[in-house]
Short mmCIF file of N, CA and C in Angstrom, two decimals:
data_model
loop_
_atom_site.label_atom_id
_atom_site.label_comp_id
_atom_site.label_asym_id
_atom_site.label_seq_id
_atom_site.Cartn_x
_atom_site.Cartn_y
_atom_site.Cartn_z
N MET I 265 79.81 134.78 137.08
CA MET I 265 80.97 134.02 137.44
C MET I 265 81.43 133.14 136.29
N ARG I 266 80.51 132.47 135.63
CA ARG I 266 80.85 131.62 134.49
C ARG I 266 81.41 132.44 133.34
N GLU I 267 80.81 133.61 133.14
CA GLU I 267 81.27 134.48 132.06
C GLU I 267 82.71 134.93 132.31
N ALA I 268 83.05 135.18 133.55
CA ALA I 268 84.41 135.61 133.88
C ALA I 268 85.41 134.49 133.60
N ARG I 269 85.04 133.24 133.92
CA ARG I 269 85.93 132.12 133.65
C ARG I 269 86.12 131.91 132.15
N ALA I 270 85.04 132.04 131.40
CA ALA I 270 85.13 131.88 129.94
C ALA I 270 86.01 132.97 129.34
N THR I 271 85.87 134.18 129.84
CA THR I 271 86.69 135.28 129.35
C THR I 271 88.16 135.05 129.69
N ASP I 272 88.42 134.55 130.89
CA ASP I 272 89.81 134.25 131.29
C ASP I 272 90.42 133.18 130.39
N ARG I 273 89.64 132.16 130.05
CA ARG I 273 90.15 131.11 129.16
C ARG I 273 90.48 131.66 127.79
N LEU I 274 89.62 132.51 127.27
CA LEU I 274 89.88 133.11 125.96
C LEU I 274 91.10 134.01 126.00
N ALA I 275 91.27 134.73 127.09
CA ALA I 275 92.44 135.60 127.23
C ALA I 275 93.72 134.75 127.31
N ASP I 276 93.65 133.63 127.99
CA ASP I 276 94.81 132.73 128.07
C ASP I 276 95.14 132.16 126.71
N LEU I 277 94.13 131.80 125.92
CA LEU I 277 94.39 131.28 124.59
C LEU I 277 95.02 132.35 123.70
N GLY I 278 94.54 133.56 123.81
CA GLY I 278 95.11 134.66 123.04
C GLY I 278 96.55 134.93 123.43
N ALA I 279 96.83 134.88 124.72
CA ALA I 279 98.19 135.09 125.20
C ALA I 279 99.12 133.98 124.71
N SER I 280 98.63 132.76 124.69
CA SER I 280 99.45 131.65 124.19
C SER I 280 99.75 131.82 122.71
N ALA I 281 98.76 132.26 121.95
CA ALA I 281 98.96 132.46 120.52
C ALA I 281 100.01 133.55 120.27
N VAL I 282 99.96 134.60 121.05
CA VAL I 282 100.94 135.69 120.92
C VAL I 282 102.33 135.19 121.29
N GLU I 283 102.43 134.40 122.33
CA GLU I 283 103.73 133.87 122.73
C GLU I 283 104.30 132.95 121.66
N TYR I 284 103.49 132.10 121.09
CA TYR I 284 103.96 131.23 120.00
C TYR I 284 104.37 132.06 118.78
N GLY I 285 103.62 133.09 118.50
CA GLY I 285 103.97 133.98 117.38
C GLY I 285 105.32 134.65 117.59
N LEU I 286 105.56 135.11 118.81
CA LEU I 286 106.86 135.73 119.12
C LEU I 286 107.99 134.71 119.04
N LEU I 287 107.73 133.50 119.50
CA LEU I 287 108.75 132.46 119.43
C LEU I 287 109.09 132.13 117.98
N ILE I 288 108.09 131.99 117.15
CA ILE I 288 108.31 131.68 115.74
C ILE I 288 109.03 132.82 115.04
N SER I 289 108.66 134.06 115.33
CA SER I 289 109.34 135.18 114.70
C SER I 289 110.80 135.28 115.16
N GLY I 290 111.08 134.94 116.41
CA GLY I 290 112.45 134.93 116.88
C GLY I 290 113.29 133.87 116.19
N ILE I 291 112.72 132.69 116.00
CA ILE I 291 113.42 131.62 115.29
C ILE I 291 113.66 132.03 113.84
N ALA I 292 112.67 132.64 113.21
CA ALA I 292 112.83 133.08 111.83
C ALA I 292 113.93 134.14 111.72
N ALA I 293 114.02 135.02 112.70
CA ALA I 293 115.08 136.03 112.68
C ALA I 293 116.46 135.38 112.83
N LEU I 294 116.57 134.37 113.67
CA LEU I 294 117.85 133.65 113.83
C LEU I 294 118.23 132.93 112.54
N VAL I 295 117.27 132.32 111.89
CA VAL I 295 117.55 131.62 110.62
C VAL I 295 118.00 132.63 109.57
N ALA I 296 117.32 133.77 109.50
CA ALA I 296 117.70 134.79 108.52
C ALA I 296 119.10 135.32 108.80
N ALA I 297 119.44 135.51 110.06
CA ALA I 297 120.77 135.99 110.42
C ALA I 297 121.83 134.95 110.06
N ALA I 298 121.53 133.67 110.29
CA ALA I 298 122.49 132.61 109.95
C ALA I 298 122.69 132.53 108.45
N VAL I 299 121.63 132.65 107.68
CA VAL I 299 121.75 132.61 106.22
C VAL I 299 122.56 133.80 105.74
N PHE I 300 122.33 134.95 106.31
CA PHE I 300 123.07 136.15 105.92
C PHE I 300 124.55 136.01 106.29
N ALA I 301 124.83 135.47 107.46
CA ALA I 301 126.20 135.37 107.93
C ALA I 301 126.99 134.28 107.20
N PHE I 302 126.36 133.15 106.93
CA PHE I 302 127.06 132.02 106.34
C PHE I 302 126.73 131.79 104.88
N GLY I 303 125.99 132.67 104.27
CA GLY I 303 125.54 132.48 102.88
C GLY I 303 126.68 132.36 101.90
N GLY I 304 127.70 133.19 102.02
CA GLY I 304 128.83 133.13 101.09
C GLY I 304 129.61 131.84 101.21
N GLY I 305 129.81 131.38 102.43
CA GLY I 305 130.54 130.13 102.65
C GLY I 305 129.81 128.93 102.11
N VAL I 306 128.51 128.93 102.29
CA VAL I 306 127.71 127.82 101.78
C VAL I 306 127.68 127.84 100.26
N ASP I 307 127.63 129.02 99.67
CA ASP I 307 127.65 129.14 98.21
C ASP I 307 128.95 128.56 97.66
N GLY I 308 130.07 128.86 98.30
CA GLY I 308 131.36 128.31 97.88
C GLY I 308 131.41 126.79 98.03
N LEU I 309 130.80 126.30 99.10
CA LEU I 309 130.77 124.85 99.33
C LEU I 309 129.99 124.15 98.23
N PHE I 310 128.84 124.71 97.85
CA PHE I 310 128.05 124.10 96.78
C PHE I 310 128.78 124.20 95.44
N GLY I 311 129.48 125.28 95.22
CA GLY I 311 130.24 125.43 93.99
C GLY I 311 131.34 124.40 93.89
N ASP I 312 132.04 124.18 95.02
CA ASP I 312 133.10 123.16 95.04
C ASP I 312 132.54 121.77 94.81
N THR I 313 131.39 121.49 95.41
CA THR I 313 130.75 120.19 95.22
C THR I 313 130.34 120.00 93.78
N CYS I 314 129.82 121.03 93.17
CA CYS I 314 129.41 120.98 91.78
C CYS I 314 130.60 120.69 90.87
N ASP I 315 131.71 121.36 91.14
CA ASP I 315 132.92 121.13 90.35
C ASP I 315 133.43 119.70 90.50
N THR I 316 133.38 119.18 91.71
CA THR I 316 133.85 117.82 91.96
C THR I 316 132.96 116.81 91.23
N VAL I 317 131.66 117.01 91.30
CA VAL I 317 130.74 116.08 90.62
C VAL I 317 130.92 116.18 89.11
N SER I 318 131.10 117.37 88.59
CA SER I 318 131.24 117.56 87.15
C SER I 318 132.51 116.90 86.61
N THR I 319 133.60 116.98 87.37
CA THR I 319 134.85 116.40 86.89
C THR I 319 134.89 114.88 87.07
N SER I 320 134.10 114.35 87.99
CA SER I 320 134.14 112.91 88.23
C SER I 320 133.17 112.13 87.35
N THR I 321 132.27 112.81 86.68
CA THR I 321 131.34 112.11 85.78
C THR I 321 131.69 112.46 84.34
N ALA I 322 131.75 111.47 83.51
CA ALA I 322 132.13 111.68 82.11
C ALA I 322 130.99 112.25 81.29
N SER I 323 129.74 112.00 81.70
CA SER I 323 128.61 112.42 80.88
C SER I 323 128.09 113.82 81.22
N ALA I 324 128.70 114.48 82.19
CA ALA I 324 128.24 115.81 82.57
C ALA I 324 128.74 116.84 81.54
N THR I 325 127.79 117.44 80.81
CA THR I 325 128.17 118.43 79.81
C THR I 325 127.78 119.83 80.19
N ASP I 326 126.70 119.97 80.95
CA ASP I 326 126.19 121.30 81.30
C ASP I 326 126.65 121.76 82.67
N GLY I 327 127.24 120.93 83.45
CA GLY I 327 127.60 121.31 84.82
C GLY I 327 126.40 121.20 85.74
N CYS I 328 126.42 121.91 86.82
CA CYS I 328 125.33 121.84 87.79
C CYS I 328 124.35 122.89 87.47
#
């Protein structure tokens, strides 16, 4: 009886680890999709910011 309870606890821990792994992989997939979808827009935003900073500072010679 005790062995059965110990085995059930280990099985529950394994199931929890698998669930957390699936959750983390799902979040990673969403982040990758967002980066893929919005990557070009963000690149343009950083480029515009770099240009603004470069033109507003007199000592900037190399750019960003």
